[in-house]
Short mmCIF file of C-alpha atoms in Angstrom, two decimals:
data_model
loop_
_atom_site.label_atom_id
_atom_site.label_comp_id
_atom_site.label_asym_id
_atom_site.label_seq_id
_atom_site.Cartn_x
_atom_site.Cartn_y
_atom_site.Cartn_z
CA MET X 832 8.58 56.36 43.13
CA SER X 833 6.75 53.24 41.56
CA CYS X 834 3.87 53.94 38.73
CA GLY X 835 0.40 52.83 39.75
CA SER X 836 -0.43 51.46 36.46
CA CYS X 837 1.35 48.06 36.66
CA GLY X 838 -0.34 45.10 37.66
CA THR X 839 1.10 44.93 41.19
CA LYS X 840 -1.42 47.45 42.67
CA PRO X 841 -1.97 49.62 44.81
CA ASN X 842 1.94 49.84 45.23
CA GLY X 843 2.93 49.58 41.70
CA CYS X 844 6.25 47.74 40.54
CA LYS X 845 8.55 49.35 42.98
CA ASN X 846 10.92 49.95 40.14
CA ASN X 847 11.51 53.82 41.15
CA GLY X 848 9.82 54.80 37.69
CA GLY X 849 11.81 52.86 35.27
CA CYS X 850 9.36 50.51 33.90
CA SER X 851 8.29 50.45 30.72
CA THR X 852 4.90 51.83 30.98
CA GLY X 853 6.03 55.25 31.42
CA SER X 854 3.26 56.86 33.13
CA CYS X 855 4.91 57.55 36.54
CA ASN X 856 4.99 61.30 36.07
CA ARG X 857 4.30 63.55 32.94
CA LEU X 858 6.44 63.66 29.78
CA ASN X 859 8.61 60.82 31.19
CA ALA X 860 10.90 59.00 28.89
CA TYR X 861 11.96 55.52 29.23
CA ASP X 862 15.55 55.00 29.86
CA TRP X 863 16.66 52.16 27.81
CA LEU X 864 20.25 52.31 28.39
CA TYR X 865 19.88 52.15 32.26
CA ASN X 866 21.31 48.52 32.68
CA MET X 867 23.91 48.78 30.38
CA PRO X 868 27.69 49.19 31.93
CA SER X 869 29.53 52.30 30.87
CA ALA X 870 33.31 51.48 30.06
CA ASP X 871 34.74 54.54 31.25
CA ILE X 872 33.49 55.91 34.92
CA ASP X 873 35.60 59.48 34.27
CA SER X 874 34.05 59.84 30.79
CA SER X 875 30.23 59.41 31.86
CA CYS X 876 27.66 61.86 31.43
CA LYS X 877 27.62 64.26 34.71
CA VAL X 878 24.29 65.80 34.25
CA VAL X 879 21.37 64.62 35.26
CA GLU X 880 17.52 65.47 34.34
CA VAL X 881 15.70 66.66 37.20
CA SER X 882 11.74 67.08 37.00
CA PHE X 883 9.72 69.61 38.99
CA ASN X 884 5.74 69.76 40.00
CA ASN X 885 4.98 66.26 38.90
CA GLY X 886 6.76 66.04 36.10
CA SER X 887 5.36 69.69 34.15
CA ARG X 888 8.98 70.87 34.22
CA LYS X 889 12.11 69.44 33.46
CA ASP X 890 15.88 70.73 33.20
CA PHE X 891 19.74 69.73 33.17
CA PHE X 892 21.74 70.05 36.38
CA GLN X 893 25.61 69.23 36.79
CA ASN X 894 26.04 66.65 39.17
CA VAL X 895 29.21 68.01 41.11
CA THR X 896 29.04 65.66 43.95
CA LEU X 897 30.32 62.29 44.73
CA HIS X 898 27.10 60.67 45.23
CA GLN X 899 25.57 58.63 42.19
CA PHE X 900 21.92 59.49 41.99
CA ASP X 901 19.27 56.84 40.43
CA LYS X 902 15.88 57.67 39.18
CA GLY X 903 13.34 58.76 41.39
CA ASP X 904 16.06 60.21 43.87
CA LEU X 905 15.05 63.67 45.69
CA ILE X 906 17.45 66.12 45.38
CA SER X 907 18.44 69.58 46.39
CA VAL X 908 19.58 71.90 43.56
CA GLU X 909 20.53 75.27 43.09
CA GLY X 910 17.66 77.82 42.82
CA VAL X 911 17.23 81.79 42.62
CA SER X 912 19.15 82.69 45.84
CA GLY X 913 18.11 79.49 47.71
CA PHE X 914 17.62 76.17 46.65
CA ASP X 915 15.14 74.11 45.33
CA VAL X 916 14.20 70.50 45.32
CA GLY X 917 13.46 68.11 42.36
CA GLU X 918 13.09 64.60 41.37
CA ILE X 919 15.82 62.65 38.97
CA SER X 920 13.92 61.58 35.71
CA LEU X 921 16.84 60.64 33.84
CA THR X 922 20.47 59.71 34.40
CA GLY X 923 23.44 58.26 32.35
CA GLU X 924 24.22 58.40 28.78
CA ILE X 925 20.33 58.66 27.86
CA VAL X 926 21.12 62.40 29.55
CA ARG X 927 23.28 63.47 26.67
CA LEU X 928 20.70 62.32 23.92
CA GLN X 929 18.09 64.70 25.43
CA MET X 930 20.35 67.34 25.90
CA LYS X 931 21.23 66.93 22.25
CA LYS X 932 17.85 66.86 21.37
CA ARG X 933 17.03 70.11 23.18
CA ASN X 934 20.30 71.88 21.79
CA VAL X 935 22.02 72.26 25.46
CA LYS X 936 25.31 72.23 25.99
CA GLU X 937 27.29 69.76 28.49
CA GLU X 938 29.98 72.07 29.44
CA ASN X 939 27.88 75.20 29.92
CA PRO X 940 29.27 77.31 32.68
CA GLU X 941 25.81 78.85 33.29
CA MET X 942 24.16 75.30 33.97
CA LYS X 943 23.29 75.24 37.48
CA LYS X 944 24.45 72.55 40.07
CA VAL X 945 22.77 69.69 42.39
CA LEU X 946 23.88 70.87 45.97
CA ARG X 947 23.08 67.78 47.72
CA ARG X 948 20.67 64.60 48.35
CA ALA X 949 17.45 65.95 49.86
CA SER X 950 17.55 65.80 53.60
CA ASP X 951 14.43 65.48 55.98
CA ARG X 952 14.85 69.70 56.78
CA ASP X 953 14.73 69.98 52.77
CA LEU X 954 11.63 67.90 52.46
CA GLU X 955 9.88 69.51 55.03
CA ILE X 956 10.14 72.93 53.72
CA TRP X 957 9.37 71.94 50.42
CA LYS X 958 5.83 70.67 51.81
CA GLN X 959 5.37 73.41 53.61
CA ASN X 960 5.58 76.03 51.03
CA LYS X 961 3.90 73.59 48.46
CA THR X 962 0.81 73.58 50.34
CA ARG X 963 0.51 77.65 49.63
CA GLU X 964 0.00 77.12 46.04
CA PRO X 965 -3.42 76.62 45.58
CA GLN X 966 -4.23 79.71 48.20
CA ALA X 967 -1.92 81.41 45.91
CA ILE X 968 -3.76 80.65 42.63
CA ILE X 969 -6.83 81.88 44.24
CA ARG X 970 -5.52 85.36 45.42
CA SER X 971 -3.44 86.16 42.62
CA ARG X 972 -6.39 85.72 40.18
CA ALA X 973 -8.08 87.99 42.41
CA ILE X 974 -5.48 90.64 42.51
CA ALA X 975 -5.13 90.52 38.62
CA LYS X 976 -9.04 91.25 38.28
CA GLN X 977 -9.04 93.75 40.78
CA LEU X 978 -6.20 95.87 38.59
CA LYS X 979 -8.62 94.87 35.12
CA LEU X 980 -5.79 92.99 33.57
CA GLU X 981 -7.01 90.68 30.60
CA MET X 982 -5.05 87.74 31.90
CA LYS X 983 -5.48 84.13 33.59
CA ILE X 984 -3.19 82.68 35.77
CA SER X 985 -3.23 79.28 35.47
CA GLU X 986 -0.43 77.89 37.73
CA VAL X 987 1.50 79.20 40.52
CA GLU X 988 4.88 77.09 41.26
CA MET X 989 6.82 77.90 44.12
CA GLN X 990 10.29 77.60 45.28
CA ALA X 991 11.04 75.08 47.85
CA ASP X 992 12.63 77.34 50.38
CA GLY X 993 9.65 79.88 49.43
CA ARG X 994 11.77 82.85 48.11
CA LYS X 995 10.83 82.79 44.66
CA ALA X 996 7.43 82.06 42.80
CA THR X 997 6.57 81.51 39.46
CA PHE X 998 3.38 82.78 37.79
CA PHE X 999 2.14 81.11 34.32
CA TYR X 1000 -0.53 82.69 33.01
CA ILE X 1001 -2.38 83.02 29.76
CA ALA X 1002 -3.21 86.42 27.65
CA ASP X 1003 -4.41 86.90 24.10
CA GLY X 1004 -2.02 90.12 23.66
CA ARG X 1005 0.78 91.84 25.67
CA VAL X 1006 0.29 92.68 29.36
CA ASP X 1007 1.54 95.29 31.22
CA PHE X 1008 2.16 93.47 34.58
CA ARG X 1009 4.36 95.91 36.05
CA GLU X 1010 1.86 96.96 38.81
CA LEU X 1011 1.00 93.59 39.11
CA ILE X 1012 4.72 92.19 40.24
CA LYS X 1013 4.65 95.02 42.86
CA VAL X 1014 1.56 94.10 44.44
CA TYR X 1015 2.69 90.04 44.31
CA ALA X 1016 5.74 90.73 45.69
CA SER X 1017 3.91 92.47 48.83
CA GLU X 1018 1.24 90.15 49.16
CA PHE X 1019 3.61 86.85 49.06
CA LYS X 1020 6.85 88.48 50.66
CA LEU X 1021 8.80 86.54 47.71
CA LYS X 1022 10.57 87.35 44.32
CA VAL X 1023 8.13 87.13 41.40
CA GLU X 1024 8.55 85.61 37.98
CA MET X 1025 5.95 85.85 35.33
CA ARG X 1026 5.87 83.62 32.50
CA GLN X 1027 3.13 83.73 29.57
CA ILE X 1028 1.94 80.20 28.43
CA GLY X 1029 -0.39 79.19 25.51
CA ALA X 1030 -3.43 77.40 25.79
CA ARG X 1031 -1.58 74.23 24.67
CA GLN X 1032 0.98 74.76 27.31
CA GLU X 1033 -1.88 74.78 29.76
CA SER X 1034 -3.69 71.86 29.14
CA ALA X 1035 -0.14 69.98 29.34
CA LYS X 1036 0.16 71.20 32.80
CA VAL X 1037 -3.23 70.35 34.24
CA GLY X 1038 -3.62 66.90 32.30
CA GLY X 1039 -6.39 64.79 31.53
CA ILE X 1040 -7.81 62.08 29.10
CA GLY X 1041 -8.90 63.01 25.75
CA SER X 1042 -11.60 61.45 23.23
CA CYS X 1043 -9.22 58.53 22.31
CA GLY X 1044 -9.51 57.38 26.06
CA ARG X 1045 -5.53 57.95 26.95
CA GLU X 1046 -4.22 60.62 28.46
CA LEU X 1047 -3.53 64.00 26.36
CA CYS X 1048 -0.47 63.71 23.90
CA CYS X 1049 0.55 67.20 25.50
CA ALA X 1050 0.65 65.88 28.97
CA THR X 1051 2.68 62.73 28.15
CA TRP X 1052 5.18 62.93 25.54
CA LEU X 1053 4.45 65.71 23.02
CA THR X 1054 6.89 68.77 23.38
CA ASP X 1055 6.75 70.25 20.25
CA PHE X 1056 3.60 71.95 19.34
CA LYS X 1057 3.13 72.47 15.91
CA SER X 1058 0.16 74.71 14.05
CA VAL X 1059 -2.95 72.76 13.04
CA ASN X 1060 -5.06 74.36 10.79
CA THR X 1061 -8.76 72.94 9.06
CA ALA X 1062 -6.86 72.30 6.36
CA ALA X 1063 -5.83 69.20 7.71
CA ALA X 1064 -9.04 67.84 8.27
CA ARG X 1065 -10.06 68.54 4.90
CA TYR X 1066 -7.72 66.23 3.42
CA GLN X 1067 -8.56 63.55 5.82
CA ASN X 1068 -12.04 63.87 4.63
CA LEU X 1069 -13.18 64.55 8.39
CA SER X 1070 -16.34 66.90 8.71
CA ILE X 1071 -15.59 70.78 10.13
CA ASN X 1072 -17.14 70.23 13.31
CA GLN X 1073 -15.37 72.04 15.87
CA THR X 1074 -16.75 70.53 18.90
CA LYS X 1075 -14.98 67.01 17.58
CA LEU X 1076 -12.07 68.32 16.16
CA SER X 1077 -10.94 70.65 19.31
CA GLY X 1078 -9.33 69.54 22.18
CA GLN X 1079 -9.29 70.01 25.80
CA CYS X 1080 -7.25 73.19 25.24
CA GLY X 1081 -9.92 74.70 22.94
CA ARG X 1082 -7.47 74.52 19.99
CA LEU X 1083 -7.73 72.08 16.97
CA LYS X 1084 -6.22 68.69 18.05
CA CYS X 1085 -2.74 67.58 17.85
CA CYS X 1086 -3.10 64.50 16.20
CA LEU X 1087 -4.50 65.92 13.24
CA ASN X 1088 -1.21 66.24 11.98
CA TYR X 1089 0.22 62.73 12.81
CA GLU X 1090 -1.21 61.14 9.72
CA LEU X 1091 -1.21 64.43 7.43
CA ASP X 1092 1.68 63.20 5.55
CA THR X 1093 0.24 59.76 4.61
CA TYR X 1094 -2.87 61.04 3.53
CA LEU X 1095 -1.24 63.65 1.13
CA ASP X 1096 1.34 61.51 -0.32
CA ALA X 1097 -1.38 59.02 -1.25
CA LEU X 1098 -3.69 61.92 -2.84
CA GLN X 1099 -0.94 62.63 -5.16
CA TYR X 1100 -1.74 59.83 -7.13
CA PHE X 1101 -5.46 61.23 -7.97
CA PRO X 1102 -6.01 63.35 -10.62
CA ASP X 1103 -6.38 67.05 -10.08
CA ASN X 1104 -9.35 69.59 -11.76
CA CYS X 1105 -11.61 66.37 -11.83
CA ASP X 1106 -14.11 67.94 -9.31
CA THR X 1107 -16.70 67.78 -12.10
CA ILE X 1108 -17.35 65.65 -15.17
CA GLN X 1109 -19.72 65.28 -17.88
CA VAL X 1110 -22.06 62.44 -18.40
CA THR X 1111 -25.47 62.30 -20.62
CA LYS X 1112 -27.15 62.40 -17.51
CA GLY X 1113 -25.81 65.61 -16.45
CA THR X 1114 -22.59 66.99 -14.44
CA ALA X 1115 -21.52 64.88 -11.73
CA ASN X 1116 -19.99 66.42 -8.73
CA LEU X 1117 -17.05 65.18 -6.79
CA ILE X 1118 -18.05 64.12 -3.24
CA LYS X 1119 -14.84 62.78 -1.78
CA LYS X 1120 -11.58 60.96 -2.25
CA ASP X 1121 -11.17 57.22 -0.79
CA ILE X 1122 -7.66 56.30 -0.25
CA PHE X 1123 -7.95 53.23 0.99
CA ARG X 1124 -9.69 51.99 -2.10
CA ASN X 1125 -8.63 54.49 -4.66
CA LEU X 1126 -12.03 55.32 -5.57
CA MET X 1127 -13.69 58.74 -6.70
CA TRP X 1128 -17.38 59.43 -5.32
CA TYR X 1129 -19.33 61.29 -7.75
CA MET X 1130 -23.18 62.43 -7.46
CA LEU X 1131 -25.73 63.19 -10.05
CA PRO X 1132 -27.86 66.17 -9.94
CA ASP X 1133 -31.44 65.88 -8.94
CA SER X 1134 -30.16 62.53 -7.35
CA SER X 1135 -28.91 61.34 -3.82
CA LYS X 1136 -26.99 58.41 -4.92
CA GLN X 1137 -23.30 58.49 -4.90
CA TYR X 1138 -21.24 56.43 -7.72
CA PRO X 1139 -17.71 55.63 -6.72
CA LEU X 1140 -15.50 55.76 -9.71
CA THR X 1141 -11.76 54.37 -10.16
CA ILE X 1142 -8.94 56.64 -10.73
CA GLU X 1143 -8.80 55.16 -14.41
CA ARG X 1144 -12.40 55.78 -15.17
CA VAL X 1145 -12.29 59.39 -14.07
CA LYS X 1146 -9.29 60.18 -16.10
CA LYS X 1147 -11.09 58.53 -19.29
CA ILE X 1148 -14.23 60.71 -18.64
CA LYS X 1149 -12.33 63.62 -18.02
CA SER X 1150 -10.09 63.08 -21.31
CA LEU X 1151 -13.23 62.53 -23.40
CA ASN X 1152 -14.96 65.50 -22.32
CA GLU X 1153 -11.78 67.50 -23.19
CA GLN X 1154 -12.51 66.33 -26.69
CA SER X 1155 -16.06 67.53 -26.37
CA VAL X 1156 -17.37 63.48 -25.78
CA ILE X 1157 -19.68 63.13 -23.36
CA PRO X 1158 -19.89 59.30 -22.43
CA GLU X 1159 -23.21 57.85 -21.63
CA GLU X 1160 -23.09 56.37 -17.84
CA LEU X 1161 -20.55 56.68 -15.51
CA GLU X 1162 -19.57 52.70 -14.80
CA ALA X 1163 -19.65 52.89 -11.08
CA VAL X 1164 -17.62 50.15 -9.39
CA GLU X 1165 -20.11 47.55 -7.43
CA LEU X 1166 -18.61 47.52 -3.98
CA THR X 1167 -18.86 43.80 -2.14
CA SER X 1168 -18.66 44.06 2.00
CA SER X 1169 -14.96 42.66 2.95
CA LYS X 1170 -16.36 41.28 5.89
CA PRO X 1171 -16.49 37.78 6.54
CA LYS X 1172 -19.94 36.16 6.96
CA GLU X 1173 -20.79 34.94 10.04
CA VAL X 1174 -20.95 31.04 10.87
CA GLU X 1175 -23.37 29.65 12.90
CA PRO X 1176 -22.27 27.51 15.46
CA GLU X 1177 -23.02 23.64 15.50
CA PHE X 1178 -23.70 23.75 19.43
CA VAL X 1179 -26.68 25.60 21.24
CA ASP X 1180 -26.24 28.04 23.47
CA VAL X 1181 -28.44 27.14 25.99
CA VAL X 1182 -27.78 29.78 28.91
CA GLY X 1183 -27.83 32.53 26.48
CA GLN X 1184 -31.23 31.55 25.09
CA ILE X 1185 -32.59 32.17 28.13
CA SER X 1186 -34.28 36.00 28.61
CA LEU X 1187 -35.96 37.81 31.26
CA ARG X 1188 -39.40 37.44 29.30
CA SER X 1189 -39.34 33.91 29.37
CA LEU X 1190 -39.03 33.94 33.22
CA GLU X 1191 -41.71 36.39 33.93
CA LYS X 1192 -43.76 34.40 31.70
CA ALA X 1193 -43.38 31.56 33.95
CA ASP X 1194 -44.07 33.77 36.71
CA LYS X 1195 -47.38 34.90 35.51
CA LYS X 1196 -48.42 30.97 34.95
CA ARG X 1197 -47.46 30.52 38.32
CA LYS X 1198 -49.45 33.69 39.66
CA GLN X 1199 -52.49 32.23 37.67
CA GLN X 1200 -52.64 29.09 39.29
CA GLN X 1201 -52.57 29.76 42.57
CA GLN X 1202 -55.19 32.41 41.78
CA GLN X 1203 -57.06 29.40 40.51
CA GLU X 1204 -56.32 27.06 43.43
CA LYS X 1205 -57.45 29.48 46.20
CA PRO X 1206 -61.37 29.39 45.26
CA GLN X 1207 -61.06 25.68 45.12
CA GLN X 1208 -59.33 25.19 48.56
CA LYS X 1209 -61.97 27.72 50.56
CA GLN X 1210 -64.94 25.54 48.68
CA GLN X 1211 -63.56 22.48 50.37
CA GLY X 1212 -62.88 23.94 53.85
CA GLY X 1213 -66.44 25.21 53.96
CA GLN X 1214 -67.94 21.51 53.30
CA GLN X 1215 -65.86 20.13 55.80
CA LYS X 1216 -67.07 22.69 58.63
CA ASN X 1217 -70.83 22.11 57.67
CA PRO X 1218 -72.08 18.79 58.87
CA GLN X 1219 -75.51 18.70 56.94
CA ASN X 1220 -73.13 18.15 53.71
CA GLN X 1221 -70.98 15.19 55.27
CA PRO X 1222 -72.39 11.71 54.89
CA GLY X 1223 -73.31 9.60 57.75
CA LYS X 1224 -74.15 12.21 59.78
CA GLN X 1225 -77.51 13.58 58.44
CA ARG X 1226 -80.76 14.07 60.59
CA GLY X 1227 -82.89 11.26 61.13
CA GLN X 1228 -79.86 8.64 60.37
CA GLN X 1229 -79.72 5.69 63.15
CA ARG X 1230 -76.46 4.44 64.23
CA PRO X 1231 -76.58 0.69 64.15
CA PRO X 1232 -76.98 -1.12 67.15
CA GLN X 1233 -74.46 -2.33 69.31
CA ARG X 1234 -73.87 -6.36 69.82
CA ARG X 1235 -74.04 -7.12 73.82
CA LYS X 1236 -71.55 -9.46 75.33
#
């Protein structure tokens, strides 16, 4: 499979998904050990990582065959009372690192095995069963609604041989789907497996583009979903607006936790219990903390102006207030714009000075001149047609006599 984000569109780089763009499928990992030779073939990793359903689900399988698979190959693996077809996503020593990350032992007797390279017959059956998934989602949702179950079927994944189907659903609480499984089994004629997922997992399966303009983190690389609360937005001085802070899943964005530790480390240098300070003009209330400039912004009563103070100045005023001393002024810092002034170019951009208005003015002048010329041409044409107005052809005027030979 070739990725479609390279510059060699429309066919991609044809590197079997091994390019560094990492957008050949969802949750893709770049194999940076791909070109490194192995010292001992016998001690090399015999486990491969296989992705299913365009990378939305991945699992590890033992390669007991004599074939050496590459990234992007379609293979047949063991399934539930049958076989399933997946795509090789990782091979070699990088698989051991992924297994260590997910706490999977390499010598696991329960690990399923690779059967063979996918044949034409396997691919044909796999494609036929994949075409049944959209209709199965619609039918399964209708059945769940008839049984009055408070759940939502988000995705149906069928096994390649069509003997088993996994129904991914979302529910707020516990759902008694014993009767539902019986109806599904009789309706679709296969073995049914129910898996409950959260809203974040659903958005990872669906995918999309975030407000930052990039693909969703949960659909590309994020696998561990940590809890996010509004305190993370408060520490970063973000306005508590649910529409802006919520992602496609309807929950708070996972990226709110990315820079939270940096903000917490920077806020350690700011003084505590300085929400209010006393000056002669009144009680100044803390508005926000600027960790980039190490400033604390205060606002006086009956005034909308904000005063930036340094951390040392706030500590000094707070210590004076504890000694029952009230300073006269806040002594705010005068901020200057850090942006450099734009230098005017020495040359004149003639092309940029041409505007539509100047062209419209020229058109108006041209039209006015044409309108003024039209009556003048009509008058001249009338004089030429009237012989009375022409000199030399007036009535009573005689022709000069002709000389005889």
